[in-house]
CSV table of C-alpha atoms and ligand atoms in Angstrom, one decimal:
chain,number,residue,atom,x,y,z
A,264,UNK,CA,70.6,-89.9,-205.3
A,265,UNK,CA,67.4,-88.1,-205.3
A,266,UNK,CA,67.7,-84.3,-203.7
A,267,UNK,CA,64.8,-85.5,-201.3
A,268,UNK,CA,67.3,-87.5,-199.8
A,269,UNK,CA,68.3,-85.9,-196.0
A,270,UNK,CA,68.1,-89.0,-194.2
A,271,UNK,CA,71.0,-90.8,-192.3
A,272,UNK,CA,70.9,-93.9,-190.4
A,273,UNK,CA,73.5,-94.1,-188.0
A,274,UNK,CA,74.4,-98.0,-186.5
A,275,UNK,CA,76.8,-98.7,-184.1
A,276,UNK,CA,77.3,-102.5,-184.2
A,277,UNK,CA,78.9,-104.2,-180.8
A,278,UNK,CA,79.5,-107.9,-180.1
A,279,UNK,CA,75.9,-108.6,-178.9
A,280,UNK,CA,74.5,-105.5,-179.4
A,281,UNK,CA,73.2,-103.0,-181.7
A,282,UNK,CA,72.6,-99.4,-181.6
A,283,UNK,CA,70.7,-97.1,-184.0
A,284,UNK,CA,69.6,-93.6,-184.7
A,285,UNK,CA,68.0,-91.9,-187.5
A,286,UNK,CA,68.4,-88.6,-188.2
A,287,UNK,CA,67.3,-86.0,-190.9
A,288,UNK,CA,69.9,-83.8,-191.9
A,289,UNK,CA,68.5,-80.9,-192.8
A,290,UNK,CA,68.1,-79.9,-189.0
A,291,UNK,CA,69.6,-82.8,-187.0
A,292,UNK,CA,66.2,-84.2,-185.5
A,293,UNK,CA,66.2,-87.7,-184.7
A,294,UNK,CA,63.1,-89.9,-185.5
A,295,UNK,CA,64.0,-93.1,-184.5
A,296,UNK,CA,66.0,-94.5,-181.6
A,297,UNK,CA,66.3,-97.6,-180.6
A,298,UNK,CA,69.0,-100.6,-179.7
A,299,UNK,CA,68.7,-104.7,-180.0
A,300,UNK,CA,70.7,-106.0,-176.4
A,301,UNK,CA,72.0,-109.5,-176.0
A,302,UNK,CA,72.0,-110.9,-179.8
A,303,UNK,CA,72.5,-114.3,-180.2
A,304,UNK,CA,70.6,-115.3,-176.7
A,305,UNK,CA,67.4,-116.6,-175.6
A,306,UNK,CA,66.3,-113.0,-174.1
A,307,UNK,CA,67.1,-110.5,-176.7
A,308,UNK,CA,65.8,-107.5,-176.4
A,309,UNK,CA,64.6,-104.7,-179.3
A,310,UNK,CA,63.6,-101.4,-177.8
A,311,UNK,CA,62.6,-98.7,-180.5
A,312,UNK,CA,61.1,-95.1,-180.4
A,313,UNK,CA,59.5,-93.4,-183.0
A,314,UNK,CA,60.4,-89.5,-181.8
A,315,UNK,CA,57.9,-88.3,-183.8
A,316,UNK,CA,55.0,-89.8,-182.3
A,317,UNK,CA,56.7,-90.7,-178.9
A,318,UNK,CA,55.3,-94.3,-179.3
A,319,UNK,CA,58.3,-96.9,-177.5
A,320,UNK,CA,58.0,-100.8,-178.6
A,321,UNK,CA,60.0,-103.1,-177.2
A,322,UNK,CA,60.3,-106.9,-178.6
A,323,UNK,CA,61.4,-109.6,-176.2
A,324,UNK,CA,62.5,-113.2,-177.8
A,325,UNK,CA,65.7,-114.5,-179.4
A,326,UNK,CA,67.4,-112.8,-182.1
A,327,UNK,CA,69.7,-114.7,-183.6
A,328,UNK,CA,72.4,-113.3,-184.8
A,329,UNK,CA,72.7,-109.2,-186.5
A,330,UNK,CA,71.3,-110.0,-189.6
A,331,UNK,CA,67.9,-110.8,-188.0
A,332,UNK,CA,69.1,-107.8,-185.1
A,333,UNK,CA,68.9,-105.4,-188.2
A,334,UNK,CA,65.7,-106.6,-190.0
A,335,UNK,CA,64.1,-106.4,-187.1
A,336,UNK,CA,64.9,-102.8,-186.8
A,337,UNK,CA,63.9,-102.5,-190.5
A,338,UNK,CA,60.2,-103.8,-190.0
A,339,UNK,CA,59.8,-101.4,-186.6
A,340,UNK,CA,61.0,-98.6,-188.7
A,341,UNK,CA,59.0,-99.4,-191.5
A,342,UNK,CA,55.6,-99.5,-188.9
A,343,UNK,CA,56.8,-95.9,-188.3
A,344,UNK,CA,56.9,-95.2,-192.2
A,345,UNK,CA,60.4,-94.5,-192.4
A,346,UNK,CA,61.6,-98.1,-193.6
A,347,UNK,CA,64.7,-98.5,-194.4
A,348,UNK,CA,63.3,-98.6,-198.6
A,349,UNK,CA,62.7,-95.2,-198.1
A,350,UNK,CA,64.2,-92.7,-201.0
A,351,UNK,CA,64.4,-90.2,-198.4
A,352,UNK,CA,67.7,-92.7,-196.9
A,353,UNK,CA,70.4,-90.9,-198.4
A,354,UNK,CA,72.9,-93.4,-196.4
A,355,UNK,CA,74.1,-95.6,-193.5
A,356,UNK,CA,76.7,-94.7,-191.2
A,357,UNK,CA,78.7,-97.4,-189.0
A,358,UNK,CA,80.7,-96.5,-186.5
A,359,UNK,CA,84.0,-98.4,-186.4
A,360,UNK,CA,86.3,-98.5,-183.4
A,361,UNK,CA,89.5,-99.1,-185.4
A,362,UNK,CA,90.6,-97.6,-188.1
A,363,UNK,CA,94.6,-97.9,-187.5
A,364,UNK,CA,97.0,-95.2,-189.6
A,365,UNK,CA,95.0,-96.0,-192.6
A,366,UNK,CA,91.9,-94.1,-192.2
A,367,UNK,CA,92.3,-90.5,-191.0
A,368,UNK,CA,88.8,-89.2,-192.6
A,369,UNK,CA,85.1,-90.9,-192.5
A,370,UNK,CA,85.6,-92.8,-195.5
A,371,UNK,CA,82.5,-94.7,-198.1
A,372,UNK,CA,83.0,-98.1,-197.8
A,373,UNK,CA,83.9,-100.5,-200.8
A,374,UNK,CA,85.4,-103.6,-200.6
A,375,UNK,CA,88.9,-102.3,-200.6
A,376,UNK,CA,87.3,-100.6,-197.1
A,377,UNK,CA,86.4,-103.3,-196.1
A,378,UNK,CA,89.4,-105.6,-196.2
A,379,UNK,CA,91.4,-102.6,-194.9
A,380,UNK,CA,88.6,-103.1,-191.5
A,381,UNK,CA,89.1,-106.4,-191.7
A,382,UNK,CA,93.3,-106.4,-191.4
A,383,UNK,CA,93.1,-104.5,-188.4
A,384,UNK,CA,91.0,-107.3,-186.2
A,385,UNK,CA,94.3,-108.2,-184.6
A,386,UNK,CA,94.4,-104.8,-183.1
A,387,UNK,CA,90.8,-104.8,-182.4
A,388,UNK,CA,89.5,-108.3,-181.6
A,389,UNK,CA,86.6,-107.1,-179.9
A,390,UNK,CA,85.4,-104.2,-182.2
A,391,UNK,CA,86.2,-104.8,-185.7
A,392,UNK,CA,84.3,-108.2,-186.2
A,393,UNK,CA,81.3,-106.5,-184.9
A,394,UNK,CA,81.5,-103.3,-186.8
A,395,UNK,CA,82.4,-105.3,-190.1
A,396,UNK,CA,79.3,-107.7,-189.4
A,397,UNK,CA,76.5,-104.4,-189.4
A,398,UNK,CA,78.2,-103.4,-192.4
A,399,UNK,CA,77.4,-106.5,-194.3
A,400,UNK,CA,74.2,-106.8,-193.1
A,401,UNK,CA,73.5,-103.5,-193.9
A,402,UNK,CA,75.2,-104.0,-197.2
A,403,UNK,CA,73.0,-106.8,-197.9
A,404,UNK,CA,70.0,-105.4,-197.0
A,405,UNK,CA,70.5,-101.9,-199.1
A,406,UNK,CA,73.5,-102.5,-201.3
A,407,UNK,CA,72.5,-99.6,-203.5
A,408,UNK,CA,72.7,-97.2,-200.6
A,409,UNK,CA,76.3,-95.4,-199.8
A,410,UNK,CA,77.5,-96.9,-196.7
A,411,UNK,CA,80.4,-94.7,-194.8
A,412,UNK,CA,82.8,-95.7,-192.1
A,413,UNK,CA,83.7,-93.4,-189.3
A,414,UNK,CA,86.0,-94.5,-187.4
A,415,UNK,CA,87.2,-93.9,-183.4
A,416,UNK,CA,91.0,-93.1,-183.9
A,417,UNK,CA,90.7,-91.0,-186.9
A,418,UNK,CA,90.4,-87.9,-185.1
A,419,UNK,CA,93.8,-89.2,-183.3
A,420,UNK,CA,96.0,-89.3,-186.2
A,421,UNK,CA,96.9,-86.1,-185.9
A,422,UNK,CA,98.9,-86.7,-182.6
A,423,UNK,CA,102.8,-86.1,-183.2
A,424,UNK,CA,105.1,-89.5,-183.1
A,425,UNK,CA,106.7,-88.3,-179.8
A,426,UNK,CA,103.0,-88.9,-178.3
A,427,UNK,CA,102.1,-91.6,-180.7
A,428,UNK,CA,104.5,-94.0,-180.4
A,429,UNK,CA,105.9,-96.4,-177.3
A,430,UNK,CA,109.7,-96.4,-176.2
A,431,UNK,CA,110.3,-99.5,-177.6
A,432,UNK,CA,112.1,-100.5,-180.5
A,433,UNK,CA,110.4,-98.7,-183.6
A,434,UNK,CA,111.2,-102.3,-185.5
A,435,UNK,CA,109.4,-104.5,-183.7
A,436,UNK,CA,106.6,-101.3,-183.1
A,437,UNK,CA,106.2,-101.3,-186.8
A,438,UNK,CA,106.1,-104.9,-187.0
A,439,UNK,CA,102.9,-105.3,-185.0
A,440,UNK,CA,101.4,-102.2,-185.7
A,441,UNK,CA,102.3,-101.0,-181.7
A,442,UNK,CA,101.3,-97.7,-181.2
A,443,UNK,CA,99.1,-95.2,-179.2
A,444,UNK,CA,95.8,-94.9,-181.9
A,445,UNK,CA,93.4,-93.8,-179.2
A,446,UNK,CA,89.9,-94.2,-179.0
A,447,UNK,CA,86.4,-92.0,-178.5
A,448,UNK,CA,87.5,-90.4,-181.2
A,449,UNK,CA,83.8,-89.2,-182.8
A,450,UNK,CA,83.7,-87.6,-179.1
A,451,UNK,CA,86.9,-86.0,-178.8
A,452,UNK,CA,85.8,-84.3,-182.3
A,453,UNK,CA,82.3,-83.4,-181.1
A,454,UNK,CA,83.2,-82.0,-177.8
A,455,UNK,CA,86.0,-79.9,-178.8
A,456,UNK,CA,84.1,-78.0,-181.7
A,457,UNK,CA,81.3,-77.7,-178.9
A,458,UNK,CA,83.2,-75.7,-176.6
A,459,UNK,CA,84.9,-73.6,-178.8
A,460,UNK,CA,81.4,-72.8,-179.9
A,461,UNK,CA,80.7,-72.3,-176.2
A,462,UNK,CA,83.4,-69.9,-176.1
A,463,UNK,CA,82.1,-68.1,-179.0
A,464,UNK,CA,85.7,-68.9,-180.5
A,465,UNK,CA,86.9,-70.6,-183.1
A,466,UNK,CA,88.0,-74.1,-183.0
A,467,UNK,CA,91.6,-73.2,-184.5
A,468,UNK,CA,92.1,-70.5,-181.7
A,469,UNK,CA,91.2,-72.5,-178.7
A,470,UNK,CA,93.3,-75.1,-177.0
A,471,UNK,CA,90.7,-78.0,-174.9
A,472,UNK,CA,91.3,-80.7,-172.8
A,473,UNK,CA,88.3,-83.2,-173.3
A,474,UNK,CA,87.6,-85.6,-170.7
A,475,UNK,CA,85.3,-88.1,-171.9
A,476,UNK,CA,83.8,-90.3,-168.8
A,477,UNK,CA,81.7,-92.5,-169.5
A,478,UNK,CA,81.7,-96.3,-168.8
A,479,UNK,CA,85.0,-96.5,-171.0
A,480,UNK,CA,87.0,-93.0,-170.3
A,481,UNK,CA,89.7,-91.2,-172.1
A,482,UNK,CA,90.9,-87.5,-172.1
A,483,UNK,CA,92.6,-85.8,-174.9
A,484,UNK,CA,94.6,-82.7,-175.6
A,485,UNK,CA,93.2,-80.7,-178.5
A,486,UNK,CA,95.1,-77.7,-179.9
A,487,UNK,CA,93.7,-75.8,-182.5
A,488,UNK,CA,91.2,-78.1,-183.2
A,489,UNK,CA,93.8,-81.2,-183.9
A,490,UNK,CA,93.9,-83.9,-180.8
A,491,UNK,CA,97.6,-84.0,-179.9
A,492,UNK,CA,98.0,-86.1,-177.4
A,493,UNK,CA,95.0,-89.0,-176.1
A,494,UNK,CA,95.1,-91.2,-172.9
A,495,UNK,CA,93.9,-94.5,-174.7
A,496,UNK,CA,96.4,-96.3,-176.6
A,497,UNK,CA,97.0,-99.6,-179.0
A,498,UNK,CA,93.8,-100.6,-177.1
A,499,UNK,CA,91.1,-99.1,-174.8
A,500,UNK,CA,93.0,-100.3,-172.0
A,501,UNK,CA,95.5,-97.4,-171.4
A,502,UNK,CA,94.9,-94.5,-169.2
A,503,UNK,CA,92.4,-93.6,-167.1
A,504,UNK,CA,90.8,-95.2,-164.3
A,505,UNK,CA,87.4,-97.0,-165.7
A,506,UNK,CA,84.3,-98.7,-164.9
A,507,UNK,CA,85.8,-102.2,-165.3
A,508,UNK,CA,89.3,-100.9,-167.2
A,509,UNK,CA,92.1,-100.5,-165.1
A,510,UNK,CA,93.9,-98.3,-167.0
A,511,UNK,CA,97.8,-97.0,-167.0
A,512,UNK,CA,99.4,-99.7,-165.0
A,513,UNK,CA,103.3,-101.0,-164.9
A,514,UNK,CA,103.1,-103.5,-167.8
A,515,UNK,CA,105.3,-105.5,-165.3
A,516,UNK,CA,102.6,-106.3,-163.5
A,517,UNK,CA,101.2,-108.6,-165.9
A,518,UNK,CA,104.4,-110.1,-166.3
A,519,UNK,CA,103.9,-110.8,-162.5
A,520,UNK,CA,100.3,-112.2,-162.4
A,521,UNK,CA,101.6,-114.6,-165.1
A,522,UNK,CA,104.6,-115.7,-163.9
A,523,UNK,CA,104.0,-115.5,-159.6
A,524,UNK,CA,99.9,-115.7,-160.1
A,525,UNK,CA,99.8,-118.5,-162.8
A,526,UNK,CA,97.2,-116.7,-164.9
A,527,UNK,CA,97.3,-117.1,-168.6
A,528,UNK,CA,97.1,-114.0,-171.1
A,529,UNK,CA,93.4,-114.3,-171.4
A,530,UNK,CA,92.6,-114.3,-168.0
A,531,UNK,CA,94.8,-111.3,-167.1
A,532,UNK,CA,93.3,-110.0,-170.5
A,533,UNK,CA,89.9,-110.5,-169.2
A,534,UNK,CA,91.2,-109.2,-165.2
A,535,UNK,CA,92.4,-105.9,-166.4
A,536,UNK,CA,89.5,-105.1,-169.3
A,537,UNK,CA,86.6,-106.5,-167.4
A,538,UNK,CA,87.5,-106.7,-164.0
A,539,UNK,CA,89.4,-104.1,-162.7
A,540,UNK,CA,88.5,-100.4,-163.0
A,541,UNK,CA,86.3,-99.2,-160.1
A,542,UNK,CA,84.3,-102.2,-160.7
A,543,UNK,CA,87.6,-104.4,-159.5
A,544,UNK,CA,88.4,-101.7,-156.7
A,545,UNK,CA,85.0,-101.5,-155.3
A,546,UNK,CA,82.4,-104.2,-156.7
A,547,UNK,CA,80.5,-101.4,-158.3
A,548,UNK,CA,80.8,-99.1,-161.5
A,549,UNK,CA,77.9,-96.9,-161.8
A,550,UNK,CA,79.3,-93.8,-160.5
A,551,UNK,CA,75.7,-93.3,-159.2
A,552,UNK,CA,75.8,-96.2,-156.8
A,553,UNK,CA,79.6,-95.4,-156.2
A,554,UNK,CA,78.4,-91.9,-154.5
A,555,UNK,CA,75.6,-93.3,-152.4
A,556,UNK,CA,77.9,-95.8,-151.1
A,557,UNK,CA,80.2,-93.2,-149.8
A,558,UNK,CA,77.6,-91.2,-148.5
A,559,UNK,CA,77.0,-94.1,-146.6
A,560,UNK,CA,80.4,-94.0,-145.0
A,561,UNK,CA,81.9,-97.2,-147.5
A,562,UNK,CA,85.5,-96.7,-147.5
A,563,UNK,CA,85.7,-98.9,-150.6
A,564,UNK,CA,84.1,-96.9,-152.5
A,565,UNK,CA,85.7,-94.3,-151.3
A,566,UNK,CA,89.1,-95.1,-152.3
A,567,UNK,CA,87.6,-96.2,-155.7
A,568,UNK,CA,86.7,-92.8,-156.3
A,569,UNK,CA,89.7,-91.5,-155.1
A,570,UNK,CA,91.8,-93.4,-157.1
A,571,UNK,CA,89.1,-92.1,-160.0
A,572,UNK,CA,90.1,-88.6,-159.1
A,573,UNK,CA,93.3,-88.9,-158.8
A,574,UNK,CA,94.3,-90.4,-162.2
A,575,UNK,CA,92.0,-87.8,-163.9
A,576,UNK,CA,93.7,-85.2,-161.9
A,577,UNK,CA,97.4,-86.4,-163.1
A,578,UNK,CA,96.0,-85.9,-166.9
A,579,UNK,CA,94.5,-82.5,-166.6
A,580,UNK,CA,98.0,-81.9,-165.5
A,581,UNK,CA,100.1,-83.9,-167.9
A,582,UNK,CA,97.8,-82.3,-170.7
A,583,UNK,CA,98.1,-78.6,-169.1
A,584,UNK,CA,102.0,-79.1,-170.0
A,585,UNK,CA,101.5,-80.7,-173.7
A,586,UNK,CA,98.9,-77.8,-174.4
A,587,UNK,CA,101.2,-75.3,-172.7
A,588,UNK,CA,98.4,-73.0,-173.0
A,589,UNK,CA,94.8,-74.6,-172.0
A,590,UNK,CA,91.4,-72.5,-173.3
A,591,UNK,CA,88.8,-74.7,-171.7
A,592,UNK,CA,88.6,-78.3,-169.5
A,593,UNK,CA,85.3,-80.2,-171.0
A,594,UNK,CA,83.4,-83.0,-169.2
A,595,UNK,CA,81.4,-85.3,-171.1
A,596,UNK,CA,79.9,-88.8,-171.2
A,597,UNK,CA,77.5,-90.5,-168.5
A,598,UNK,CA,79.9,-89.6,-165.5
A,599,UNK,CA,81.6,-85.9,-166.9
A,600,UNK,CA,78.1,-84.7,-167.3
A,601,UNK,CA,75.9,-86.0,-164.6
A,602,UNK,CA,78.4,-86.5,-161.6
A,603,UNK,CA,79.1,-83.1,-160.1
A,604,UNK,CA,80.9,-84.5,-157.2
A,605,UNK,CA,83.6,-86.2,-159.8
A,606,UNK,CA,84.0,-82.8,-161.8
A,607,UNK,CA,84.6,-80.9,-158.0
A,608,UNK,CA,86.9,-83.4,-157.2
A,609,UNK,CA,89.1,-83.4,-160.6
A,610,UNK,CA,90.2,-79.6,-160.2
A,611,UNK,CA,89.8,-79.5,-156.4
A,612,UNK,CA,93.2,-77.8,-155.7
A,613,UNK,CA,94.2,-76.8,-159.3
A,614,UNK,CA,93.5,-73.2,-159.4
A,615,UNK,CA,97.4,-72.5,-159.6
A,616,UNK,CA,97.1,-74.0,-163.2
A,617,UNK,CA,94.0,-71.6,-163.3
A,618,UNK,CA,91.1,-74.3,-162.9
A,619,UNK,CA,88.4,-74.0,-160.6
A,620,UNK,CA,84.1,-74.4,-160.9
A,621,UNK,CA,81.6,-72.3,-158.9
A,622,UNK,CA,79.6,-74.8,-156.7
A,623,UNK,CA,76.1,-73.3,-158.1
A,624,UNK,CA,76.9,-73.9,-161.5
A,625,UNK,CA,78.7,-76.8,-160.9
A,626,UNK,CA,75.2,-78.3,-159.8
A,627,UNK,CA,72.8,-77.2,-162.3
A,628,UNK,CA,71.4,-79.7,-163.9
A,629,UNK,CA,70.3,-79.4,-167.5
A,630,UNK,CA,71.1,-81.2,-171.1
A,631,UNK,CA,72.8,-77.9,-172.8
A,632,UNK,CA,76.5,-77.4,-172.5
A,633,UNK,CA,77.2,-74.8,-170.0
A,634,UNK,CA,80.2,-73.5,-168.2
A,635,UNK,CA,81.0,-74.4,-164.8
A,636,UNK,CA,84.1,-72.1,-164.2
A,637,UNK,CA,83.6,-68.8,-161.8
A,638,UNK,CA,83.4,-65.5,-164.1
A,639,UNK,CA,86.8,-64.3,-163.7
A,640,UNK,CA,88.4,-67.9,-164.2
A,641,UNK,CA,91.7,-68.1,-166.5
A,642,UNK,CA,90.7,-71.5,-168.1
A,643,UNK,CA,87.0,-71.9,-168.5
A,644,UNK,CA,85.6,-75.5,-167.2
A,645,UNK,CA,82.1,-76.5,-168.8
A,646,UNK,CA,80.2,-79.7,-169.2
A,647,UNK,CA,79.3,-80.4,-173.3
A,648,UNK,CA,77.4,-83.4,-173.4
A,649,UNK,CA,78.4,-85.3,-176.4
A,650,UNK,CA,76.4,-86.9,-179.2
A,651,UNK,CA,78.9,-89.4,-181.0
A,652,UNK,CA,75.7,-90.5,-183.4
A,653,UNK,CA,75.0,-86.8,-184.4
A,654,UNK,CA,78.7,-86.5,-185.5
A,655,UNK,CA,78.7,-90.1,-187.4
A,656,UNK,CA,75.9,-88.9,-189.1
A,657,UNK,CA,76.9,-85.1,-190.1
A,658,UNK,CA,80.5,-86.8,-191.3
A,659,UNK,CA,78.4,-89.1,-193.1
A,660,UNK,CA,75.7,-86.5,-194.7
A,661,UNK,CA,79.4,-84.4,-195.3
A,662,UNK,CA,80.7,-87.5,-197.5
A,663,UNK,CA,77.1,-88.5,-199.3
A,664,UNK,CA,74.4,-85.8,-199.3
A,665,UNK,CA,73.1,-83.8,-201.9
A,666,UNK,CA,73.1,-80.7,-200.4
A,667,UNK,CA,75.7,-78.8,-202.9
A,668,UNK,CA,75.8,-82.0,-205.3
A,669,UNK,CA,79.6,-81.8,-205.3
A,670,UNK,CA,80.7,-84.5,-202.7
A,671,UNK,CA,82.5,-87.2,-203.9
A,672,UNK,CA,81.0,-90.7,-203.6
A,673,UNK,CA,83.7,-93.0,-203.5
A,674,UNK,CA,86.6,-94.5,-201.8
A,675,UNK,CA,88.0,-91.1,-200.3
A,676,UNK,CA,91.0,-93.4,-197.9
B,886,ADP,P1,79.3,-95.8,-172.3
B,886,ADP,O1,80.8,-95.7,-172.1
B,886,ADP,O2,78.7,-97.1,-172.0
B,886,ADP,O3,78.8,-95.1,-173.5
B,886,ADP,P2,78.0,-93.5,-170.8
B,886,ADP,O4,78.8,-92.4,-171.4
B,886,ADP,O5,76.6,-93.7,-171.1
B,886,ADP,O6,78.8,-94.9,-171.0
B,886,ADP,O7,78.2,-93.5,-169.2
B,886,ADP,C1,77.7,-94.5,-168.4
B,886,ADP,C2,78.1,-94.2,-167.0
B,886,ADP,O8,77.8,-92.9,-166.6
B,886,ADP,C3,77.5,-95.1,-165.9
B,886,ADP,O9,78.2,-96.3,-165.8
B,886,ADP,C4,77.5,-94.3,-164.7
B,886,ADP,O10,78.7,-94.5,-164.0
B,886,ADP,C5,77.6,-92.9,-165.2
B,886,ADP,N1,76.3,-92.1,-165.0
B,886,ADP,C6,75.2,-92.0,-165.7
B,886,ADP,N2,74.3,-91.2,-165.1
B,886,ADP,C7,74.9,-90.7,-164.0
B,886,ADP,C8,74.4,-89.8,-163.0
B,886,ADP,N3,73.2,-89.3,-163.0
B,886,ADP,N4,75.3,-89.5,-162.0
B,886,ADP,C9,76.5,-90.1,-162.0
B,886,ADP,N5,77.0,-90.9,-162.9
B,886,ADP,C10,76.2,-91.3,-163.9
């Protein structure tokens, strides 16, 4: 690889969707952003920015299938001179939602890799396919270029077995592979170094809850700069309260839909994943149209929210006791750092665990992490926006790049 090389393309490869960003490693600009929505439709949809010269392009027509999603995406690049045949690529990322107990560490993909991906699908039905799709096409379209997987439960698999595993028979658990992997990993990571940077600490002296709310949300329990504990599960089901998720529920009452409702497992599948979360409770899940409703005086919404607040509340406690000591409560994701009114709300009445945020700082609005705790607060609060594609692509740049010349490439699983 030539020394030139500081390049990283980062994909993020969904059912009908695709994501990308590239960076340049030697200071962690971006150049190019830019996703491909609805694959496989009559109305796809390319939108790309070139950072560099601010020009957006967006490309309406069908795109078959992610082949053509990504060679698209290679010709806009390439109008912004930074095809994808550029020597300055020193390699492609992917994020991967699963990664099981086999994949702890962002790992260069070979064919071994790639059958390991392809084992888990039964654990990841949605995900996987996707993710192992962009890394074919990738593959196909620069199979000289070092492709690495990072994966979204590898920062999980440090979590102890007493938080890892169900209380059911360890048989039968082993047998299917049942067990709490937890998800949003890239972010947990991410947002955890962040604060302790925050602090001005380091990340093996500081003890974090991260609460990641986005669309999909999840919190985690980081001590030391290892996630013990993680609210998402076998799937991205468990835990908290979502847009269309419903999170933790009594797994009898799926039992009950099937056997009193009639439902089969894919609907109820379909009910709690897509239909349920505040989206189920209150027709809505943009958290921004959830708080304009209540302003309004809509009591729907305004037991969505507290339903929200509520299960968010019962983890920052449940995670207080599994940290013992907590350093620092993060927000992050589209809801932790834009809705004020949610982050108010979650440690409303916690100050006896130490947790409280100062109403001006609390509403500041900016992109930079920043605390919103009062000055003399025991546990600092603060909202870290995260930047999962900035962490795939650092891991990956870790794996591949030139930099000292003495990273491995090869299969490192
Ligand atoms: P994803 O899980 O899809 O990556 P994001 O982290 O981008 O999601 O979060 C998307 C969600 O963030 C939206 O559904 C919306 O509820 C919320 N959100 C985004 N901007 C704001 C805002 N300004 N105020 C409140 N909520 C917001």
């Amino acid at each position: 690889m030539s020394h030139s090389a500081t390049r990283v393309l980062v994909l993020n490869s969904g059912s009908s969707s695709l994501k990308y960003q590239l960076l340049d490693m030697r200071d962690s600009s971006r150049l190019a952003v830019g996703l491909v929505e609805r694959i496989g439709e009559q109305t796809s949809r390319l939108t790309h920015t070139c950072l560099g010269s601010g020009d957006t392009r967006e490309q309406n027509g069908p795109i078959a299938d992610h082949e053509a999603a990504l060679k698209a995406v290679a010709e806009e690049l390439t109008k912004d001179g930074l095809g994808l045949d550029s020597p300055e690529l020193a390699a492609i990322g992917h994020r991967v939602v699963h990664g099981g107990m086999f994949f702890t560490e962002p790992t260069v993909i070979d064919d071994a890799v790639l059958t390991e991906i392809e084992r888990l699908i039964p654990v990841a039905p949605l995900h996987n396919p996707a993710n192992l799709t962009g890394i074919r096409t990738a593959q196909a379209l620069r199979p000289d270029l070092p492709q690495v997987a990072v994966f979204d439960t590898a920062f999980h698999t440090t979590m102890p077995e007493s938080a890892a595993r169900y209380a059911i028979n360890p048989k039968i658990a082993d047998r299917y592979r049942i067990r709490r992997y937890g998800f949003h990993g890239t972010s947990h990571a991410y947002v955890s170094r962040a604060t302790a940077r925050l602090l001005g600490r380091a990340p093996e002296d500081v003890n974090v809850i991260v609460l990641h709310l986005g669309n999909g949300a999840s919190a985690s329990a980081v001590e030391g700069g290892r996630c013990v504990d993680t609210s998402m599960g076998l799937t991205p089901l468990e835990g908290l309260v979502m847009g269309t998720r419903s999170g933790d529920l009594d797994p009898a009452v799926i039992f009950h839909l099937a056997r009193v409702g009639g439902l089969s497992m894919d609907e109820i599948d379909t009910l709690l994943n897509k239909r349920s979360g505040l989206f189920g409770l209150c027709g809505d899940n943009d958290m921004r149209e959830i708080r304009s409703r209540i302003d309004e005086g809509d009591e729907e919404a305004r037991l969505a929210f507290d339903i929200y607040i509520h299960r968010l509340k019962k983890y920052i406690g449940a995670y207080c006791a599994v940290l013992g000591r907590v350093d620092a409560v993060a927000f992050t994701a589209g809801v932790g750092e834009n809705a004020a009114s949610v982050r108010e709300a979650a440690v409303a009445g916690l100050e006896g665990l130490g947790l409280a945020v100062d109403p001006e700082l609390n509403a500041v609005r900016t992109d930079r992490a920043r605390l919103i705790s009062p000055a003399a607060a025991r546990v600092a609060v603060a909202v870290v926006p995260t930047d999962e594609e900035l962490e795939i692509a650092t891991q990956t740049y870790a794996l591949v790049g030139t930099g000292s010349g003495s990273a491995p490439v090869g299969n490192n699983s």
